């Protein structure tokens, strides 16, 4: 019944509306729901699953499937999101100072290929406001990661300082932190990427040597960069989120998207994400990996689990398949703790 309501009624209506407007409508509805315990309990009942907890990098996760960053940028509705059955989630990306993001329109659907191009540009209300939101709501019952990035106007030379200040504000309210060095909608780093990452990790470790950290990488970086960053993460006991969205357009059939800026997510990203997962695991057997990008069903998760991923994140499949995708993935026996 829930699948029918989403796929036959809600989705056709929402997909006729501008994607960012549709997102805003859904977000507003969930924000209202966050104030009503009876609604949250009903959602939890509908989307309950048979998943089991997992332990990764010293952190206990309710289950292996998480909600990727980008939906709840400002920590406003995470108490509702956990009701859909996720084992963990990321909020953000959060920057030190508020960011307007890029001009609209900045989200585009590729419906026939189950893809989305977003050119958001890290729009968020800034670390201080996000901290206030979390302090007001309290931490969720599931594991919560905080995805942080540098301010758009901050140069790369001072990025480690900018990110560190953001981290200081939020470090007491997150269970783990994801450092987003791979947003396709801001200027890319032109120098040695591993040196840049090293500088950031070192700066954060000086603040807190034990806080669980993950580095979120782009699917577009070279294999030698994956190799160097993986070894760096192993050295500093960090994990990797693989991957963010891609700037590539040769992996989709639609040529009218060639000149549309932004990061491509969804099914077209699958092979790129899997490739980076393999490169990371071939380099290190120790580095914790959160696999993200093109995950739509339990077979996708099983494939990546067999390749060495520890945890998994979805976003675009949640939009295309509806909230029940979480339950469908987690109820498959192959994903249960052995």
Coordinates of C-alpha atoms in Angstrom, one line a residue, residues 55-327:
X55 CA 30.4 -2.2 14.6
X56 CA 32.7 -0.1 12.3
X57 CA 35.8 1.8 13.4
X58 CA 34.7 1.5 17.0
X59 CA 31.3 3.0 16.3
X60 CA 28.0 1.0 16.7
X61 CA 25.5 1.5 13.9
X62 CA 21.9 0.3 14.2
X63 CA 22.3 -1.2 10.7
X64 CA 24.6 -0.9 7.7
X65 CA 22.5 1.5 5.6
X66 CA 22.7 5.2 6.0
X67 CA 21.2 8.4 4.4
X68 CA 23.9 10.4 2.6
X69 CA 24.5 14.1 3.2
X70 CA 22.5 16.7 1.3
X71 CA 18.9 16.1 2.4
X72 CA 19.0 17.5 5.9
X73 CA 21.7 20.2 5.5
X74 CA 20.9 22.2 8.6
X75 CA 20.0 19.4 11.1
X76 CA 16.2 20.2 11.1
X77 CA 14.5 16.9 10.5
X78 CA 17.0 14.1 11.4
X79 CA 14.6 12.8 14.1
X80 CA 12.1 12.0 11.4
X81 CA 14.6 10.6 8.9
X82 CA 15.7 8.0 11.5
X83 CA 12.1 6.8 11.6
X84 CA 12.5 5.4 8.0
X85 CA 14.7 2.6 9.2
X86 CA 18.2 4.0 8.5
X87 CA 21.1 2.8 10.7
X88 CA 22.8 6.1 10.4
X89 CA 22.7 9.4 8.6
X90 CA 24.8 12.4 7.6
X91 CA 23.7 16.0 8.0
X92 CA 25.3 18.8 5.9
X93 CA 27.4 19.6 4.2
X94 CA 28.0 22.2 6.9
X95 CA 30.4 25.1 6.4
X96 CA 31.8 27.5 9.0
X97 CA 29.8 30.4 7.7
X98 CA 26.3 30.5 6.0
X99 CA 26.4 29.9 2.2
X100 CA 23.8 30.9 -0.3
X101 CA 24.8 28.3 -2.8
X102 CA 24.5 28.6 -6.6
X103 CA 21.8 30.4 -8.5
X104 CA 18.6 28.5 -9.3
X105 CA 17.6 26.3 -11.0
X106 CA 20.2 24.0 -9.5
X107 CA 18.6 20.5 -9.4
X108 CA 17.8 18.5 -12.6
X109 CA 16.3 15.0 -12.9
X110 CA 17.3 12.5 -15.5
X111 CA 14.2 10.3 -15.0
X112 CA 14.8 7.7 -17.8
X113 CA 18.2 6.9 -16.3
X114 CA 17.4 7.3 -12.6
X115 CA 19.8 10.1 -12.2
X116 CA 20.0 13.6 -10.7
X117 CA 22.3 16.5 -11.4
X118 CA 22.7 18.9 -8.6
X119 CA 24.4 22.3 -8.6
X120 CA 23.5 23.4 -5.1
X121 CA 26.9 24.8 -4.1
X122 CA 26.9 23.9 -0.4
X123 CA 24.0 26.1 0.6
X124 CA 23.5 25.8 4.4
X125 CA 23.0 28.0 7.5
X126 CA 26.5 27.7 8.9
X127 CA 28.0 25.8 11.8
X128 CA 26.8 27.9 14.7
X129 CA 23.1 27.6 13.6
X130 CA 23.5 23.9 12.9
X131 CA 24.9 23.4 16.4
X132 CA 22.0 25.3 17.9
X133 CA 19.6 23.1 16.0
X134 CA 21.2 19.9 17.3
X135 CA 21.4 21.3 20.9
X136 CA 17.7 22.1 20.7
X137 CA 16.6 18.7 19.2
X138 CA 19.1 16.5 21.0
X139 CA 21.0 13.7 19.3
X140 CA 19.0 11.0 17.4
X141 CA 18.8 7.4 18.5
X142 CA 20.8 6.4 15.4
X143 CA 24.4 7.2 14.6
X144 CA 24.8 10.7 13.2
X145 CA 27.6 11.9 11.0
X146 CA 28.3 15.5 10.3
X147 CA 29.6 16.3 6.8
X148 CA 31.7 19.5 6.8
X149 CA 33.4 21.4 4.0
X150 CA 35.3 24.7 3.6
X151 CA 33.5 28.0 2.8
X152 CA 33.2 28.6 -0.9
X153 CA 35.1 31.8 -0.7
X154 CA 37.9 30.4 1.4
X155 CA 41.1 29.7 -0.6
X156 CA 42.7 26.2 -0.5
X157 CA 45.7 27.5 1.4
X158 CA 43.6 28.3 4.4
X159 CA 41.0 25.6 4.0
X160 CA 42.4 23.5 6.9
X161 CA 41.9 26.4 9.2
X162 CA 38.4 27.1 8.0
X163 CA 37.4 23.4 8.3
X164 CA 39.0 23.2 11.7
X165 CA 37.0 26.1 13.0
X166 CA 33.8 24.4 11.8
X167 CA 34.9 21.2 13.4
X168 CA 35.5 22.9 16.8
X169 CA 31.9 24.2 16.8
X170 CA 30.3 20.8 16.0
X171 CA 32.7 18.1 17.3
X172 CA 30.7 17.4 20.5
X173 CA 27.4 16.7 18.7
X174 CA 28.4 14.3 16.0
X175 CA 29.2 10.6 16.3
X176 CA 31.6 10.9 13.3
X177 CA 32.7 13.5 10.8
X178 CA 32.9 13.4 7.0
X179 CA 35.3 15.9 5.4
X180 CA 33.9 16.8 2.0
X181 CA 36.9 17.5 -0.2
X182 CA 35.0 16.5 -3.3
X183 CA 32.0 18.8 -3.9
X184 CA 31.7 19.1 -7.7
X185 CA 29.9 22.4 -7.4
X186 CA 32.7 24.5 -6.1
X187 CA 36.2 25.2 -7.4
X188 CA 38.4 22.1 -7.5
X189 CA 41.8 21.8 -6.0
X190 CA 44.5 22.1 -8.6
X191 CA 47.5 21.0 -6.6
X192 CA 48.6 17.7 -4.9
X193 CA 45.3 16.4 -3.5
X194 CA 46.9 14.1 -0.9
X195 CA 49.0 17.0 0.5
X196 CA 45.8 19.0 0.8
X197 CA 44.0 16.2 2.6
X198 CA 47.0 15.6 4.8
X199 CA 47.0 19.2 5.9
X200 CA 43.3 19.0 6.8
X201 CA 43.6 15.7 8.7
X202 CA 46.6 16.8 10.6
X203 CA 44.9 20.0 11.7
X204 CA 41.8 18.1 12.9
X205 CA 43.8 15.5 14.7
X206 CA 45.6 18.3 16.6
X207 CA 42.1 19.3 17.9
X208 CA 40.9 15.8 18.6
X209 CA 43.1 12.8 18.1
X210 CA 40.3 10.3 18.6
X211 CA 37.3 11.7 16.8
X212 CA 36.2 9.3 14.0
X213 CA 36.9 10.9 10.6
X214 CA 36.0 10.0 7.1
X215 CA 37.3 11.6 3.9
X216 CA 34.7 11.9 1.1
X217 CA 36.3 11.5 -2.3
X218 CA 35.3 12.2 -5.8
X219 CA 34.8 9.4 -8.4
X220 CA 36.7 11.6 -10.8
X221 CA 40.1 11.6 -9.1
X222 CA 43.0 9.6 -10.5
X223 CA 44.0 6.1 -9.2
X224 CA 47.3 7.4 -7.9
X225 CA 45.3 10.0 -5.8
X226 CA 43.1 7.2 -4.5
X227 CA 46.2 5.2 -3.5
X228 CA 47.8 8.2 -1.7
X229 CA 44.7 9.2 0.2
X230 CA 43.9 5.7 1.2
X231 CA 47.4 5.2 2.7
X232 CA 47.0 8.6 4.4
X233 CA 43.7 7.5 5.9
X234 CA 45.2 4.3 7.1
X235 CA 48.0 6.2 8.8
X236 CA 45.7 8.6 10.6
X237 CA 43.0 6.0 11.4
X238 CA 40.4 7.6 9.1
X239 CA 37.8 6.1 6.9
X240 CA 36.7 7.0 3.3
X241 CA 33.3 7.7 1.8
X242 CA 33.4 6.6 -1.8
X243 CA 32.1 8.4 -3.6
X244 CA 30.6 11.8 -4.1
X245 CA 28.8 12.8 -7.4
X246 CA 30.6 13.0 -10.7
X247 CA 31.1 15.8 -13.2
X248 CA 31.2 13.3 -16.1
X249 CA 28.5 13.2 -18.7
X250 CA 29.7 10.4 -21.0
X251 CA 28.1 7.9 -18.7
X252 CA 24.6 9.0 -19.5
X253 CA 22.7 8.9 -22.8
X254 CA 21.2 12.3 -22.6
X255 CA 23.4 14.9 -24.5
X256 CA 21.3 17.8 -23.4
X257 CA 22.9 17.6 -20.0
X258 CA 26.5 18.0 -21.4
X259 CA 26.5 21.7 -20.6
X260 CA 24.5 21.6 -17.4
X261 CA 26.9 22.1 -14.5
X262 CA 26.7 20.0 -11.3
X263 CA 27.3 16.6 -9.8
X264 CA 25.6 13.6 -11.3
X265 CA 24.2 10.9 -8.9
X266 CA 22.0 7.9 -9.2
X267 CA 22.3 4.7 -11.3
X268 CA 24.8 6.2 -13.8
X269 CA 27.3 6.7 -11.0
X270 CA 27.3 3.0 -10.0
X271 CA 30.3 1.7 -11.9
X272 CA 32.5 4.7 -11.1
X273 CA 31.7 4.3 -7.4
X274 CA 32.4 0.5 -7.4
X275 CA 35.7 1.1 -9.2
X276 CA 36.9 3.5 -6.5
X277 CA 35.8 1.1 -3.8
X278 CA 37.9 -1.6 -5.4
X279 CA 40.9 0.7 -5.7
X280 CA 40.7 1.6 -2.0
X281 CA 40.3 -2.0 -0.8
X282 CA 43.1 -3.2 -3.0
X283 CA 45.3 -0.5 -1.4
X284 CA 44.3 -1.2 2.2
X285 CA 42.4 -3.9 4.0
X286 CA 42.1 -1.8 7.2
X287 CA 40.5 1.5 6.1
X288 CA 36.8 1.7 6.9
X289 CA 34.8 2.3 3.8
X290 CA 31.3 3.8 3.4
X291 CA 30.2 3.0 -0.2
X292 CA 27.9 5.6 -1.8
X293 CA 26.7 6.2 -5.4
X294 CA 24.2 4.3 -7.4
X295 CA 22.9 2.0 -4.7
X296 CA 19.3 1.1 -5.5
X297 CA 18.7 -2.4 -4.2
X298 CA 20.1 -5.2 -2.0
X299 CA 22.1 -6.6 -4.9
X300 CA 24.0 -3.4 -5.2
X301 CA 24.8 -3.5 -1.5
X302 CA 25.7 -7.2 -1.6
X303 CA 28.2 -6.5 -4.4
X304 CA 29.9 -3.8 -2.5
X305 CA 29.9 -5.8 0.7
X306 CA 31.7 -8.5 -1.2
X307 CA 34.2 -6.0 -2.5
X308 CA 35.0 -4.9 1.1
X309 CA 32.7 -2.0 1.9
X310 CA 31.7 -1.8 5.6
X311 CA 28.7 0.6 5.4
X312 CA 26.5 1.9 2.6
X313 CA 24.6 5.2 1.9
X314 CA 21.8 6.0 -0.4
X315 CA 20.1 9.3 -1.5
X316 CA 18.9 9.3 -5.1
X317 CA 17.3 5.9 -4.8
X318 CA 15.3 7.3 -1.9
X319 CA 13.9 9.9 -4.2
X320 CA 13.1 7.5 -7.1
X321 CA 12.0 4.4 -5.2
X322 CA 10.5 6.1 -2.1
X323 CA 11.1 5.5 1.6
X324 CA 10.3 1.8 1.4
X325 CA 13.7 1.3 -0.4
X326 CA 15.4 1.2 3.0
X327 CA 13.2 -1.6 4.2

